[in-house]
Coordinates of C-alpha atoms in Angstrom, one line a residue:
X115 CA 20.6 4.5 9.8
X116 CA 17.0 5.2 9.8
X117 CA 16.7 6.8 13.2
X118 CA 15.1 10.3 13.6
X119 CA 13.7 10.0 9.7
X120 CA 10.6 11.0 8.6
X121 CA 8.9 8.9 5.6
X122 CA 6.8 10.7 3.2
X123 CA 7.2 9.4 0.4
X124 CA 7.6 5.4 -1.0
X125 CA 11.3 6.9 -2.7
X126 CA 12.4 8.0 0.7
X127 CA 14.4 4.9 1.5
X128 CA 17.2 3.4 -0.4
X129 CA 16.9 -0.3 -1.8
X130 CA 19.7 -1.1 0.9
X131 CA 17.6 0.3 3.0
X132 CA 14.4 -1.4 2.5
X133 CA 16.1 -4.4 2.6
X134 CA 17.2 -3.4 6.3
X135 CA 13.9 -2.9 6.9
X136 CA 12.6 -5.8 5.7
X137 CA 14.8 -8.0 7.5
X138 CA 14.0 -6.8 10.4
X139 CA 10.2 -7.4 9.3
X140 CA 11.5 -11.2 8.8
X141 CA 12.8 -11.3 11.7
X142 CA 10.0 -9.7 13.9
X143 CA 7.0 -12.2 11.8
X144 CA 9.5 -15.3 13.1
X145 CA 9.7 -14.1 16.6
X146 CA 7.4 -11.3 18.2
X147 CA 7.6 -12.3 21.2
X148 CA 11.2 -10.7 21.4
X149 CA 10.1 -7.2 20.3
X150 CA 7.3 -6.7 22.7
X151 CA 9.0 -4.5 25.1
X152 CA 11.2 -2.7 22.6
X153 CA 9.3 0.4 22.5
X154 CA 8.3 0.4 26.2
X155 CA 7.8 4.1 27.6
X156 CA 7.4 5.7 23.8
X157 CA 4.1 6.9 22.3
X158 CA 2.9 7.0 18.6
X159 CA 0.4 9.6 18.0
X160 CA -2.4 8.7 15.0
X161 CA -3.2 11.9 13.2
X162 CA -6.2 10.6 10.8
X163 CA -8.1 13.5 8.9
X164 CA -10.2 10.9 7.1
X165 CA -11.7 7.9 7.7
X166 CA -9.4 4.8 8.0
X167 CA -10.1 1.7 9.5
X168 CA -6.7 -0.5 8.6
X169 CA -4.4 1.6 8.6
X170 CA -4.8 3.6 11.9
X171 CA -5.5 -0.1 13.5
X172 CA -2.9 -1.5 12.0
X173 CA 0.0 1.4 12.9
X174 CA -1.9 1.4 16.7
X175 CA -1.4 -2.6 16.5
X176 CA 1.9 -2.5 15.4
X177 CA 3.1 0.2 18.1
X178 CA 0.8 -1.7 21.1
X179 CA 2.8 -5.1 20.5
X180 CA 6.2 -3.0 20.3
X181 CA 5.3 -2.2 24.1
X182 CA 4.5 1.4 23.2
X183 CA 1.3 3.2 23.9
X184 CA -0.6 5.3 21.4
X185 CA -2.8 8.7 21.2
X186 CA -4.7 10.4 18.6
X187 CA -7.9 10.8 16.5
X188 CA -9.5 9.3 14.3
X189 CA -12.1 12.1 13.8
X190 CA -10.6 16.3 13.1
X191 CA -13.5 17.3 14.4
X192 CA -13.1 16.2 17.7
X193 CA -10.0 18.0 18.0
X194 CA -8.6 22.1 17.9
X195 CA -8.9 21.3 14.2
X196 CA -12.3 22.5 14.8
X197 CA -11.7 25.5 16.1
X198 CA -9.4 26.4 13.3
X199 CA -5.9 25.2 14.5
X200 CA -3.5 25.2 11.7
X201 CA -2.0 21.8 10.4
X202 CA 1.6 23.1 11.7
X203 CA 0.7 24.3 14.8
X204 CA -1.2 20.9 15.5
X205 CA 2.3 18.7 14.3
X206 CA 4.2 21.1 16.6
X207 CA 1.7 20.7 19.5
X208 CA 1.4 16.4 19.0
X209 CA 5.0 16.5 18.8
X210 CA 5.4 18.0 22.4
X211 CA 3.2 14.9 23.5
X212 CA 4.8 11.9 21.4
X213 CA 8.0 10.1 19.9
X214 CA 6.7 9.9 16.6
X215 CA 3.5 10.5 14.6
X216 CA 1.4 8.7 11.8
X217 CA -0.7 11.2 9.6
X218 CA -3.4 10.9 6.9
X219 CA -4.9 13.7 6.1
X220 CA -7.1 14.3 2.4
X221 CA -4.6 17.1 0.9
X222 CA -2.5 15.9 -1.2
X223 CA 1.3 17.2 0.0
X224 CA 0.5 17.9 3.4
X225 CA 2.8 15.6 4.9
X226 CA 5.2 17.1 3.1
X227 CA 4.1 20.3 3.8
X228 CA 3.7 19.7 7.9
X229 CA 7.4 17.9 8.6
X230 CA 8.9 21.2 9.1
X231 CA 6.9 21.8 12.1
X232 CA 7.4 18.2 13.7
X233 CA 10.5 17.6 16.2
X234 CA 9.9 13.7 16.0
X235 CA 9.4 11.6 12.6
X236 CA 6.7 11.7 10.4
X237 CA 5.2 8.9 8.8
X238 CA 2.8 9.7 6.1
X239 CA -0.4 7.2 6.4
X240 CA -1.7 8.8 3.2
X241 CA -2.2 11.8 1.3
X242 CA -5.5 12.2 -0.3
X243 CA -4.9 10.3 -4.2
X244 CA -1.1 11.2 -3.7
X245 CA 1.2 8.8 -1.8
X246 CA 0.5 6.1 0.9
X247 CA 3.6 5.1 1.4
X248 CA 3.4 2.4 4.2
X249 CA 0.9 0.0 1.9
X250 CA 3.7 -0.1 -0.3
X251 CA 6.0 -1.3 2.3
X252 CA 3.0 -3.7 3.3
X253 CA 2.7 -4.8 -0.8
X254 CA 5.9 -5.0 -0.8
X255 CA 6.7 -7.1 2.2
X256 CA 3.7 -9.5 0.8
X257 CA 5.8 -9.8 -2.5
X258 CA 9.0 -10.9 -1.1
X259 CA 6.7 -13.5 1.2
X260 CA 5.2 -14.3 -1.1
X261 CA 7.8 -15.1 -4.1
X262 CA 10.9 -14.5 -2.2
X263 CA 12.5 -12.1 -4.7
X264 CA 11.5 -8.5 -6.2
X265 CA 13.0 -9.0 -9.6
X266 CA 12.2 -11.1 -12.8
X267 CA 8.3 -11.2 -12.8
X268 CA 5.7 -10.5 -14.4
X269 CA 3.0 -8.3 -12.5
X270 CA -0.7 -7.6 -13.1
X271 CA -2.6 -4.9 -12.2
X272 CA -6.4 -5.3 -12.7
X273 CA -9.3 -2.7 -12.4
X274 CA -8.7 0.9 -11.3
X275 CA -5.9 1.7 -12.3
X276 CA -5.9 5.3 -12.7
X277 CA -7.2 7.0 -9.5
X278 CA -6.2 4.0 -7.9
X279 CA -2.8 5.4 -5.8
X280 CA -1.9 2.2 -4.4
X281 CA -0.9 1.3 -7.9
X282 CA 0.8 4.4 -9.0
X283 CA 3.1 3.6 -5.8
X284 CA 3.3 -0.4 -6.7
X285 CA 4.5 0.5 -10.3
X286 CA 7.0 3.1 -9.0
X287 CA 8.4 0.5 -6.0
X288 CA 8.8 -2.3 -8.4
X289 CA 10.1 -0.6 -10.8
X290 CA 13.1 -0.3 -9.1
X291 CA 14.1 -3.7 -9.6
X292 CA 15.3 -5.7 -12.6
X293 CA 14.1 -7.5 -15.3
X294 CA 10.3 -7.0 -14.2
X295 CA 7.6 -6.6 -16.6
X296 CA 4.1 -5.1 -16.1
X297 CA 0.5 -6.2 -17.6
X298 CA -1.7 -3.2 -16.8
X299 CA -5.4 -4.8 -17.2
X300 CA -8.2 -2.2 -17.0
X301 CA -11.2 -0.7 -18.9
X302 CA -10.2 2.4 -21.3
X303 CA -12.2 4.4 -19.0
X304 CA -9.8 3.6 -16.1
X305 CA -6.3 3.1 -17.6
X306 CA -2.7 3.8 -15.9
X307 CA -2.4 7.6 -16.0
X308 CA 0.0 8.9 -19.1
X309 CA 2.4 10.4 -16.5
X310 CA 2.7 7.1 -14.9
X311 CA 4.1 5.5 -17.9
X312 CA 6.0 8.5 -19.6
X313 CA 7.3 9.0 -16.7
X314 CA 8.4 5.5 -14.9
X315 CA 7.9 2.9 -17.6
X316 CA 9.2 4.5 -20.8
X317 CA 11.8 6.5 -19.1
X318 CA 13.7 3.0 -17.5
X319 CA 12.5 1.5 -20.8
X320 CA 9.9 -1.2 -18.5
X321 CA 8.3 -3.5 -20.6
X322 CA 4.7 -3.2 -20.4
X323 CA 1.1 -4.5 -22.0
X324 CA -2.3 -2.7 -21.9
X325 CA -5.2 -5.4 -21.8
X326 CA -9.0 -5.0 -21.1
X327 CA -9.6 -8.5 -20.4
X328 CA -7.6 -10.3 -17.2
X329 CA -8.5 -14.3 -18.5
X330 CA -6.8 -13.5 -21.8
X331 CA -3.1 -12.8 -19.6
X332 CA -3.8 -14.7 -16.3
X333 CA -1.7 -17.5 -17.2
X334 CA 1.7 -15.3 -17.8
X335 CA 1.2 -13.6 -14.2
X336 CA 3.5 -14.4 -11.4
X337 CA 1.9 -11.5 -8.9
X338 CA -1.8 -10.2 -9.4
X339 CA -2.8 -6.8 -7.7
X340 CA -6.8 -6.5 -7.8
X341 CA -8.4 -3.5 -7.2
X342 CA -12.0 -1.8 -7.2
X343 CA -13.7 -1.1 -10.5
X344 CA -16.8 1.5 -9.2
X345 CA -19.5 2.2 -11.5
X346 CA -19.6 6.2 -11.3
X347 CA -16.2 6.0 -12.9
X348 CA -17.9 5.2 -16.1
X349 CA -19.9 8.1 -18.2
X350 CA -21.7 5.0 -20.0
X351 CA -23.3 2.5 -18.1
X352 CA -23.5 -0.2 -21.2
X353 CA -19.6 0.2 -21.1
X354 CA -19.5 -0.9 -17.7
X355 CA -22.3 -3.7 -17.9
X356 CA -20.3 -4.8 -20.6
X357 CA -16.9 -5.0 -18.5
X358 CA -17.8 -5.3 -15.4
X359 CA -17.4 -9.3 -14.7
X360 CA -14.2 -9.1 -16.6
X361 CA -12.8 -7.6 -13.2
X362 CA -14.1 -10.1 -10.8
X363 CA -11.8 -12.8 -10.1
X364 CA -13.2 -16.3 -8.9
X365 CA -11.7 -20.0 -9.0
X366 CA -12.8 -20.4 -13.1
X367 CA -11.1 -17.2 -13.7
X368 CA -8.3 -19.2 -11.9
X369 CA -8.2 -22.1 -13.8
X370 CA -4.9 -21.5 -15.9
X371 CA -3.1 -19.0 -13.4
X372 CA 0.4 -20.4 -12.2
X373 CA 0.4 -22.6 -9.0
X374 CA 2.5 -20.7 -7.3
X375 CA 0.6 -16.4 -8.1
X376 CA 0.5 -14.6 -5.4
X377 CA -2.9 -12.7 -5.6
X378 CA -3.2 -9.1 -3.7
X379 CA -5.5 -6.7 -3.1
X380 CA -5.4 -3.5 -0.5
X381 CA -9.0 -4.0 0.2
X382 CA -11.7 -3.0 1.3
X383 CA -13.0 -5.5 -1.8
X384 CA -16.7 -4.9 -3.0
X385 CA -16.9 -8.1 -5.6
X386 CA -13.8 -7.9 -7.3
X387 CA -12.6 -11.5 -5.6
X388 CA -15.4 -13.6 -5.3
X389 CA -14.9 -15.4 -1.2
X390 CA -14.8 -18.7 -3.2
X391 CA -11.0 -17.5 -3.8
X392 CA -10.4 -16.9 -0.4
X393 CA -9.3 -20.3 0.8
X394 CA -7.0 -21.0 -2.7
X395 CA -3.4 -21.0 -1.1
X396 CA -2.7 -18.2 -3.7
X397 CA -4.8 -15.5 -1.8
X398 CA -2.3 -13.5 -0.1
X399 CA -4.5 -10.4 0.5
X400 CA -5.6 -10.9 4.4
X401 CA -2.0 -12.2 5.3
X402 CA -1.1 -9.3 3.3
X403 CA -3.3 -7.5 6.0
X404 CA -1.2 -9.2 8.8
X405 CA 2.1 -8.0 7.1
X406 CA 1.0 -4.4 7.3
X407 CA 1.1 -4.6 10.9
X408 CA 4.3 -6.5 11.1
X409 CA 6.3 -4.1 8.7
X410 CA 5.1 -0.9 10.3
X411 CA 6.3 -2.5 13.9
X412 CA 9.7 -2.4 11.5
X413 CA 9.2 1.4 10.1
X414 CA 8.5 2.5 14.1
X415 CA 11.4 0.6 15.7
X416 CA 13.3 1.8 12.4
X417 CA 12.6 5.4 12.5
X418 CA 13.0 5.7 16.7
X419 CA 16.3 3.9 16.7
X420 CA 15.2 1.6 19.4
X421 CA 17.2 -1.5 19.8

């Protein structure tokens, strides 16, 4: 039973657990129209110290279609942050006014740090380069749409791959599951951080490949996760003229991939999926937008224990 939970962290629910909630996210995508009144008199509060434009819409979405009403801000400085209000006392104040609370904020651990003070759940909607929990519920969900199973693949992860948090979490979550194998595709400059692979690859003994180029390994993919590749991560620009089209996905790229990847990206995308990809029937990354808002309605209902 999820009810009265907070969720901080991606590890915070059990695999039974997530697939509880991701039923329930099946069953909400096939029929919204039952859930709209399920969360009729409660009210999410958005907490967003930094800028966000999906997220905050997309937990305000998914709590509006519930039936639910929602309060917030999108701005600290339009609030008693301003005027120096501690983190706790503003959790503790919100929680007076609201049934349950979505946060970002830019420290990393402050969500953990701030539950102590809340008397409703706490969903963490980011933590500066730490943990962002919910987009790994939302890659996740895409996944299962998407191939119908967690275990037995082989996954790519292309461009930024070390400050890149989405991945760190995307590694971690699917390493959980069996027989899955990783192709971690990025420049040297931008590889997957030592930590990540002592500590989650080696340790369950995850097979794994480090490749610069994505057209030399598209064909083995079965899911492909594209991310940004920004120029200031580079100390020398001929490194990254050299690299950078290497990182930009388009239909020739495409050619030999599998009919049936399932390509993903958490966007915003700069040019790291040219829009000529965007009608291939592979392009999962604006449904994966959708499914955002349809597994947070699940993590809400979830987590208030609504029926």
């Amino acid at each position: 039973m999820l009810k009265g939970r907070n969720y901080i962290d991606p590890e915070d629910l059990s695999l039974e657990e997530l697939d509880e909630l991701f039923d329930l996210g099946k069953e909400i995508v096939k029929n919204e129209k039952d859930f709209i009144h399920v969360c009729d008199g409660k009210i999410l509060a958005t907490l967003f110290y930094e800028p966000s434009t999906r997220t905050r819409f997309s937990f305000e979405a998914a709590m509006l279609r519930l039936g639910g009403g929602v309060i917030g801000f999108s701005e600290p400085g339009s609030s008693s942050v301003a005027k120096g209000e501690t983190l706790a006392d503003t959790l503790r104040t919100v929680s007076c006014y609201s049934d349950i609370i979505a946060m970002r904020h830019p420290k990393e651990g402050a969500p953990q740090y701030g539950h102590n003070a809340c008397t409703v759940p706490l969903i963490n909607a980011g933590d500066g380069g730490h943990q962002h929990p919910t987009q790994t519920l939302t890659d996740l969900f895409t996944i299962l749409s998407a191939k119908g199973k967690f275990d037995g693949m082989t996954i790519g992860l292309c461009g930024d791959l070390k400050f890149g948090r989405t991945v760190h979490s995307l590694i971690k979550a699917m390493s959980r599951y069996s027989n899955n194998k990783f192709v971690l595709i990025s420049p040297d400059e931008l590889k997957v951080p030592n930590y990540i692979k002592e500590q989650v690859l080696d340790k369950k003994s995850i097979p794994y490949t480090e490749v610069e180029r994505l057209e030399d390994v598209i064909d083995d993919l079965d899911v492909l996760y594209m991310t940004r590749v920004q120029k200031e991560r580079f100390f020398n620009e001929a490194d990254y003229v050299r690299l950078k089209d290497s990182y930009v996905l388009d239909l020739e790229k495409l050619k030999n991939a599998k009919k049936d990847l399932a390509i993903l990206h958490p966007l915003p995308r700069v040019n790291e999926i040219a829009v000529e990809v965007d009608d291939d029937p592979r392009a999962w990354y604006f449904r994966q937008v959708k499914n955002g808002m349809y597994i947070r309605m699940a993590l809400i209902a979830k987590l208030l224990g609504v029926k």
